[in-house]
Each structure stands twice: as C-alpha cells, then as structure tokens.
Amino acid sequence: MNLSNLRPAKGSVKSSKRIGRGTGSGRGGTSTRGHKGAGSRSGHSTKIGFEGGQMPLQRRVPKFGFKNLNRVEYNGVNLDALQELVEKHNLTTVNLEELVAHGLVSKKDKVKILGRGELKAKVEVTAHAFSATAQQAIEAAGGSIVKL
C-alpha cells in the first residue's frame, strides 16, 4: 500500500447529482434555479442575513447598552488566594512576577486585588488596582499596598 492507491471507504463518498445536463436527467431545463429573477443568474449571491426582503433579525432585535471603547479590564485576585500563596511559598512581598510565576494571572493582565476572604500575613502587595475592602484588609494585617 502506498499513497497512489489510497481510496476512501466504499460508500463514504457519493457523487453529487449533475444538473443542467438535459431533460432526461431530471434536473435539466432551468437546472433547479427556478424562472427568471436574480437567483437564476450566474454569479448571484445573497447578502449574509438577507431574509428575502423581510426585516432581518439583526435589525428586528432591539439594541441596548453601551460598550466603552476605553474600558480597562482587570483580572481579579482575591485575598484568600493571596493568603494561600503567602503561606505556601513563605512570601513577604507579592508582586506581578510572583502572581504570574504561580499561575494566578497571565503576563499581560492588569491585576486588581479584591476583598473576598481574609489576609493574616503582613505583606507588601503590588498591583494595578485595589478594592476598598481589600486595601483595608491588607493595611489592617500590617501590610502595605503599591499601585502601579
């Protein structure tokens, strides 16, 4: 066996019905295109979403909301995750490099520290943003924050 004699499995490939090959073929005459109109012409294609003149779905459905093009999306890291990281690796400072190294965020993420859980360790935390509860909890534990 080699590449020159490979064949698909028997019955898996079916030849398509040839159209426009005379009246005896069952698909002659207009060749399944109907009579006249744009659809019978060669090169015709309908626009995506076109519904035959009916108001298309993307125009029927009501629009609402607002997407701010200048929004900044943060990847949240909670205090309980920080506490676990500090205990596991015996850290005194938690910065972006530590978070990336231990898989909590990816390299290009902007990081926001969130207030779920509690922090018992005294650590210096470096991130792009902090929630008010997270900031209070870190400072209550004797730590400090550094905003990037």
Coordinates of N, CA and C in Angstrom, one line a residue:
M1 N 0.8 -1.2 0.0 CA 0.0 0.0 0.0 C 0.9 1.2 0.0
N2 N 0.5 2.2 -0.8 CA 1.2 3.5 -0.8 C 0.2 4.6 -1.2
L3 N 0.7 5.8 -1.2 CA -0.2 7.0 -1.5 C -1.0 6.9 -2.8
S4 N -0.4 6.2 -3.8 CA -1.0 6.2 -5.1 C -2.3 5.3 -5.2
N5 N -2.4 4.4 -4.2 CA -3.6 3.5 -4.3 C -4.5 3.6 -3.0
L6 N -4.4 4.8 -2.3 CA -5.4 5.0 -1.2 C -6.7 5.4 -1.8
R7 N -7.8 4.9 -1.2 CA -9.2 5.2 -1.7 C -10.0 5.4 -0.4
P8 N -11.1 6.2 -0.5 CA -12.0 6.3 0.6 C -12.8 5.0 0.8
A9 N -13.3 4.9 2.0 CA -14.1 3.6 2.3 C -15.3 3.5 1.3
K10 N -15.7 2.3 1.0 CA -16.7 2.1 0.0 C -18.0 2.7 0.6
G11 N -18.7 3.5 -0.2 CA -20.0 4.1 0.2 C -19.9 5.4 1.0
S12 N -18.6 5.8 1.3 CA -18.5 7.0 2.1 C -18.5 8.3 1.2
V13 N -18.2 8.1 -0.1 CA -18.2 9.3 -1.0 C -19.3 9.1 -2.0
K14 N -20.2 10.0 -2.1 CA -21.3 9.9 -3.0 C -21.2 11.0 -4.0
S15 N -21.3 10.7 -5.3 CA -21.1 11.7 -6.3 C -22.4 12.6 -6.3
S16 N -22.2 13.9 -6.5 CA -23.4 14.8 -6.5 C -24.2 14.7 -7.7
K17 N -25.5 15.0 -7.6 CA -26.4 15.0 -8.8 C -26.0 16.1 -9.8
R18 N -25.6 15.7 -11.0 CA -25.2 16.6 -12.0 C -26.5 17.3 -12.6
I19 N -26.4 18.7 -12.5 CA -27.6 19.4 -13.0 C -27.3 20.1 -14.3
G20 N -28.3 20.4 -15.1 CA -28.2 21.1 -16.3 C -27.6 20.2 -17.4
R21 N -28.0 18.9 -17.4 CA -27.5 18.0 -18.4 C -28.6 17.4 -19.2
G22 N -29.6 18.2 -19.6 CA -30.6 17.7 -20.5 C -31.9 17.3 -19.7
T23 N -33.0 17.2 -20.5 CA -34.3 16.9 -19.9 C -34.4 15.5 -19.3
G24 N -33.7 14.6 -19.8 CA -33.7 13.2 -19.4 C -33.1 13.0 -18.0
S25 N -32.3 14.0 -17.6 CA -31.5 13.8 -16.3 C -32.4 14.1 -15.1
G26 N -33.6 14.7 -15.3 CA -34.5 15.1 -14.2 C -34.1 16.4 -13.6
R27 N -32.9 16.9 -14.0 CA -32.5 18.3 -13.5 C -32.1 19.1 -14.6
G28 N -32.8 19.1 -15.7 CA -32.5 19.9 -16.9 C -33.2 21.2 -16.9
G29 N -33.5 21.7 -18.0 CA -34.3 23.0 -18.1 C -33.7 24.1 -17.4
T30 N -34.4 24.5 -16.3 CA -33.9 25.7 -15.5 C -32.8 25.2 -14.5
S31 N -32.5 24.0 -14.5 CA -31.4 23.4 -13.6 C -31.6 23.8 -12.2
T32 N -32.8 23.6 -11.7 CA -33.1 23.8 -10.2 C -33.1 25.3 -9.8
R33 N -32.9 26.2 -10.8 CA -32.8 27.6 -10.4 C -34.1 28.4 -10.4
G34 N -35.2 27.8 -10.9 CA -36.5 28.5 -11.0 C -36.5 29.4 -12.2
H35 N -37.5 30.2 -12.3 CA -37.6 31.0 -13.5 C -37.3 32.5 -13.2
K36 N -36.4 33.1 -14.1 CA -36.1 34.5 -14.0 C -35.6 34.9 -12.6
G37 N -35.4 36.2 -12.4 CA -35.0 36.7 -11.1 C -33.5 36.6 -10.9
A38 N -33.0 37.3 -9.9 CA -31.6 37.3 -9.6 C -31.0 35.9 -9.3
G39 N -31.8 35.1 -8.6 CA -31.3 33.7 -8.2 C -31.1 32.8 -9.4
S40 N -31.6 33.1 -10.6 CA -31.4 32.3 -11.8 C -30.2 32.7 -12.5
R41 N -29.6 33.8 -12.2 CA -28.5 34.3 -13.0 C -27.2 33.8 -12.4
S42 N -26.2 33.7 -13.3 CA -24.9 33.2 -12.8 C -24.2 34.4 -12.0
G43 N -23.4 34.0 -11.0 CA -22.7 35.0 -10.2 C -23.6 35.6 -9.1
H44 N -24.8 35.1 -8.9 CA -25.7 35.8 -7.9 C -25.3 35.2 -6.5
S45 N -25.3 36.1 -5.5 CA -25.1 35.6 -4.1 C -25.9 36.6 -3.3
T46 N -26.6 36.1 -2.2 CA -27.3 36.9 -1.3 C -26.4 37.4 -0.2
K47 N -26.8 38.5 0.3 CA -26.0 39.1 1.4 C -26.3 38.3 2.7
I48 N -25.3 38.1 3.6 CA -25.4 37.4 4.8 C -26.5 38.0 5.6
G49 N -27.5 37.2 6.1 CA -28.6 37.8 6.9 C -29.8 38.2 6.1
F50 N -29.7 38.2 4.8 CA -30.8 38.6 3.9 C -32.0 37.6 4.1
E51 N -33.2 38.1 4.3 CA -34.3 37.3 4.5 C -35.4 37.5 3.5
G52 N -35.0 37.7 2.3 CA -36.0 37.9 1.2 C -36.8 39.2 1.3
G53 N -36.2 40.2 1.8 CA -36.9 41.5 1.9 C -37.6 41.7 3.3
Q54 N -37.8 40.6 4.0 CA -38.3 40.7 5.4 C -37.2 41.4 6.2
M55 N -37.7 42.2 7.2 CA -36.7 42.9 8.1 C -35.8 41.9 8.7
P56 N -34.5 42.0 8.5 CA -33.6 40.9 9.0 C -33.5 40.9 10.6
L57 N -33.1 39.8 11.1 CA -33.1 39.6 12.6 C -32.2 40.6 13.3
Q58 N -31.1 40.9 12.7 CA -30.2 41.9 13.4 C -30.7 43.3 13.4
R59 N -31.7 43.6 12.6 CA -32.4 44.9 12.6 C -33.7 44.8 13.4
R60 N -34.3 43.6 13.5 CA -35.6 43.5 14.3 C -35.4 43.5 15.8
V61 N -34.2 43.0 16.2 CA -34.0 42.8 17.7 C -33.6 44.2 18.2
P62 N -34.2 44.6 19.4 CA -33.9 45.9 20.0 C -32.4 45.9 20.5
K63 N -31.8 47.1 20.3 CA -30.5 47.3 20.7 C -30.5 48.1 22.1
F64 N -29.6 47.7 22.9 CA -29.5 48.5 24.2 C -28.1 48.3 24.7
G65 N -27.7 49.2 25.7 CA -26.4 49.1 26.4 C -25.4 50.0 25.7
F66 N -24.2 49.9 26.2 CA -23.1 50.7 25.8 C -21.8 50.0 26.0
K67 N -20.9 50.0 25.0 CA -19.6 49.4 25.2 C -18.6 50.5 25.2
N68 N -18.0 50.8 26.3 CA -16.9 51.8 26.3 C -15.6 51.3 25.7
L69 N -15.2 52.0 24.6 CA -14.0 51.5 23.9 C -12.8 51.7 24.8
N70 N -12.8 52.6 25.8 CA -11.6 52.9 26.6 C -11.6 52.2 27.9
R71 N -12.5 51.2 28.1 CA -12.6 50.5 29.4 C -11.3 49.7 29.7
V72 N -11.0 49.6 30.9 CA -9.8 48.8 31.4 C -10.3 47.6 32.1
E73 N -10.0 46.4 31.6 CA -10.4 45.2 32.2 C -9.3 44.6 33.1
Y74 N -9.7 44.4 34.3 CA -8.8 43.8 35.3 C -9.0 42.4 35.5
N75 N -8.0 41.6 35.9 CA -8.1 40.2 36.3 C -8.1 40.2 37.8
G76 N -9.1 39.8 38.4 CA -9.3 39.9 39.9 C -8.5 38.7 40.6
V77 N -7.9 39.1 41.7 CA -7.2 38.1 42.6 C -7.7 38.5 44.0
N78 N -8.3 37.5 44.6 CA -8.9 37.7 46.0 C -7.9 37.5 47.1
L79 N -8.2 38.0 48.2 CA -7.3 38.0 49.4 C -7.1 36.5 49.8
D80 N -8.1 35.7 49.7 CA -7.9 34.3 50.2 C -6.8 33.6 49.3
A81 N -6.8 33.9 48.0 CA -5.8 33.4 47.1 C -4.4 33.9 47.5
L82 N -4.3 35.2 47.8 CA -3.1 35.8 48.3 C -2.6 35.1 49.5
Q83 N -3.5 34.9 50.5 CA -3.1 34.3 51.8 C -2.6 32.9 51.5
E84 N -3.2 32.1 50.7 CA -2.8 30.8 50.3 C -1.4 30.8 49.7
L85 N -1.2 31.8 48.8 CA 0.1 31.9 48.1 C 1.2 32.2 49.1
V86 N 0.9 33.2 50.0 CA 1.9 33.6 51.0 C 2.3 32.4 52.0
E87 N 1.3 31.7 52.4 CA 1.5 30.5 53.3 C 2.3 29.4 52.6
K88 N 2.0 29.2 51.4 CA 2.6 28.1 50.6 C 4.0 28.3 50.3
H89 N 4.4 29.6 49.9 CA 5.7 29.9 49.4 C 6.5 30.9 50.4
N90 N 5.9 31.2 51.5 CA 6.6 32.0 52.6 C 7.1 33.3 52.0
L91 N 6.1 34.1 51.4 CA 6.5 35.4 50.8 C 6.3 36.6 51.7
T92 N 7.0 37.6 51.5 CA 6.8 38.9 52.3 C 6.3 40.0 51.3
T93 N 6.6 39.8 50.0 CA 6.1 40.7 49.0 C 5.4 39.9 47.9
V94 N 4.2 40.5 47.5 CA 3.5 39.8 46.4 C 3.4 40.8 45.3
N95 N 4.1 40.6 44.2 CA 4.1 41.5 43.0 C 3.6 40.7 41.8
L96 N 3.6 41.4 40.6 CA 3.1 40.8 39.4 C 3.9 39.5 39.0
E97 N 5.2 39.6 39.2 CA 6.1 38.5 38.8 C 5.7 37.2 39.6
E98 N 5.4 37.4 40.9 CA 5.1 36.3 41.8 C 3.7 35.7 41.3
L99 N 2.8 36.6 41.0 CA 1.4 36.1 40.6 C 1.5 35.4 39.3
V100 N 2.3 35.9 38.4 CA 2.5 35.2 37.1 C 3.2 33.9 37.2
A101 N 4.2 33.9 38.1 CA 5.0 32.6 38.3 C 4.2 31.5 38.9
H102 N 3.2 31.9 39.7 CA 2.4 30.9 40.4 C 1.1 30.6 39.7
G103 N 0.9 31.2 38.5 CA -0.3 30.9 37.7 C -1.6 31.6 38.0
L104 N -1.5 32.6 38.9 CA -2.8 33.3 39.2 C -3.3 34.3 38.1
V105 N -2.3 34.9 37.4 CA -2.7 35.7 36.3 C -1.7 35.5 35.2
S106 N -2.0 36.0 34.0 CA -1.0 35.9 32.9 C -0.2 37.2 32.8
K107 N 0.8 37.2 32.0 CA 1.8 38.2 32.0 C 1.2 39.6 31.6
K108 N 0.3 39.6 30.6 CA -0.2 40.9 30.1 C -1.4 41.4 30.8
D109 N -1.9 40.7 31.8 CA -3.1 41.1 32.6 C -2.9 42.3 33.5
K110 N -3.9 43.1 33.6 CA -3.9 44.1 34.6 C -4.6 43.5 35.8
V111 N -4.0 43.7 37.0 CA -4.4 42.9 38.2 C -5.1 43.9 39.2
K112 N -6.3 43.4 39.7 CA -7.0 44.1 40.8 C -7.1 43.2 41.9
I113 N -6.8 43.6 43.1 CA -6.9 42.8 44.3 C -8.3 43.0 44.9
L114 N -9.0 41.9 45.1 CA -10.4 42.0 45.6 C -10.5 41.5 47.0
G115 N -11.6 41.8 47.7 CA -11.6 41.6 49.1 C -12.2 40.4 49.7
R116 N -12.5 39.3 48.9 CA -13.0 38.1 49.4 C -12.0 37.3 50.2
G117 N -12.4 36.8 51.4 CA -11.5 36.1 52.2 C -10.8 37.0 53.2
E118 N -9.8 36.5 53.9 CA -9.1 37.4 54.8 C -7.6 37.1 54.7
L119 N -6.9 38.2 55.0 CA -5.4 38.1 54.9 C -4.8 38.3 56.3
K120 N -4.1 37.3 56.7 CA -3.5 37.3 58.1 C -2.0 37.7 58.0
A121 N -1.4 37.5 56.9 CA 0.1 37.8 56.8 C 0.3 39.2 56.5
K122 N 1.5 39.7 57.0 CA 1.9 41.1 56.7 C 2.7 41.1 55.5
V123 N 2.2 41.6 54.4 CA 2.8 41.5 53.1 C 2.7 42.9 52.4
E124 N 3.6 43.1 51.5 CA 3.5 44.3 50.6 C 3.0 43.8 49.3
V125 N 1.8 44.3 48.9 CA 1.2 43.8 47.7 C 1.3 44.9 46.6
T126 N 1.7 44.5 45.4 CA 1.9 45.4 44.3 C 0.9 44.9 43.2
A127 N 0.0 45.9 42.8 CA -1.0 45.6 41.7 C -1.4 46.9 41.0
H128 N -2.2 46.7 40.0 CA -2.7 47.9 39.2 C -3.8 48.6 40.0
A129 N -4.7 47.8 40.7 CA -5.8 48.4 41.4 C -6.2 47.6 42.6
F130 N -6.9 48.2 43.6 CA -7.3 47.5 44.8 C -8.7 47.9 45.1
S131 N -9.5 47.0 45.5 CA -10.9 47.4 46.0 C -10.7 47.9 47.4
A132 N -11.7 48.7 47.8 CA -11.6 49.4 49.1 C -11.5 48.4 50.3
T133 N -12.3 47.3 50.2 CA -12.2 46.3 51.3 C -10.9 45.6 51.3
A134 N -10.3 45.3 50.1 CA -9.0 44.6 50.1 C -7.9 45.5 50.6
Q135 N -8.0 46.8 50.3 CA -7.0 47.8 50.8 C -7.1 47.9 52.3
Q136 N -8.3 47.9 52.9 CA -8.4 48.0 54.4 C -7.9 46.7 55.0
A137 N -8.2 45.6 54.4 CA -7.8 44.3 55.0 C -6.3 44.1 55.0
I138 N -5.6 44.5 53.9 CA -4.2 44.4 53.8 C -3.5 45.3 54.9
E139 N -4.0 46.6 55.0 CA -3.4 47.5 55.9 C -3.8 47.1 57.4
A140 N -4.9 46.5 57.6 CA -5.3 46.0 58.9 C -4.3 44.9 59.4
A141 N -3.9 44.1 58.4 CA -3.0 43.0 58.7 C -1.5 43.5 58.9
G142 N -1.3 44.8 58.7 CA 0.0 45.3 58.9 C 0.8 45.4 57.6
G143 N 0.2 45.1 56.5 CA 0.9 45.1 55.2 C 0.7 46.5 54.5
S144 N 1.3 46.6 53.3 CA 1.2 47.9 52.6 C 0.8 47.5 51.1
I145 N 0.3 48.6 50.4 CA -0.1 48.4 49.0 C 0.8 49.3 48.2
V146 N 1.0 48.9 46.9 CA 1.8 49.7 45.9 C 1.0 49.6 44.7
K147 N 0.5 50.8 44.2 CA -0.3 50.8 42.9 C 0.6 51.1 41.8
L148 N 0.5 50.3 40.7 CA 1.3 50.5 39.5 C 0.7 51.6 38.6

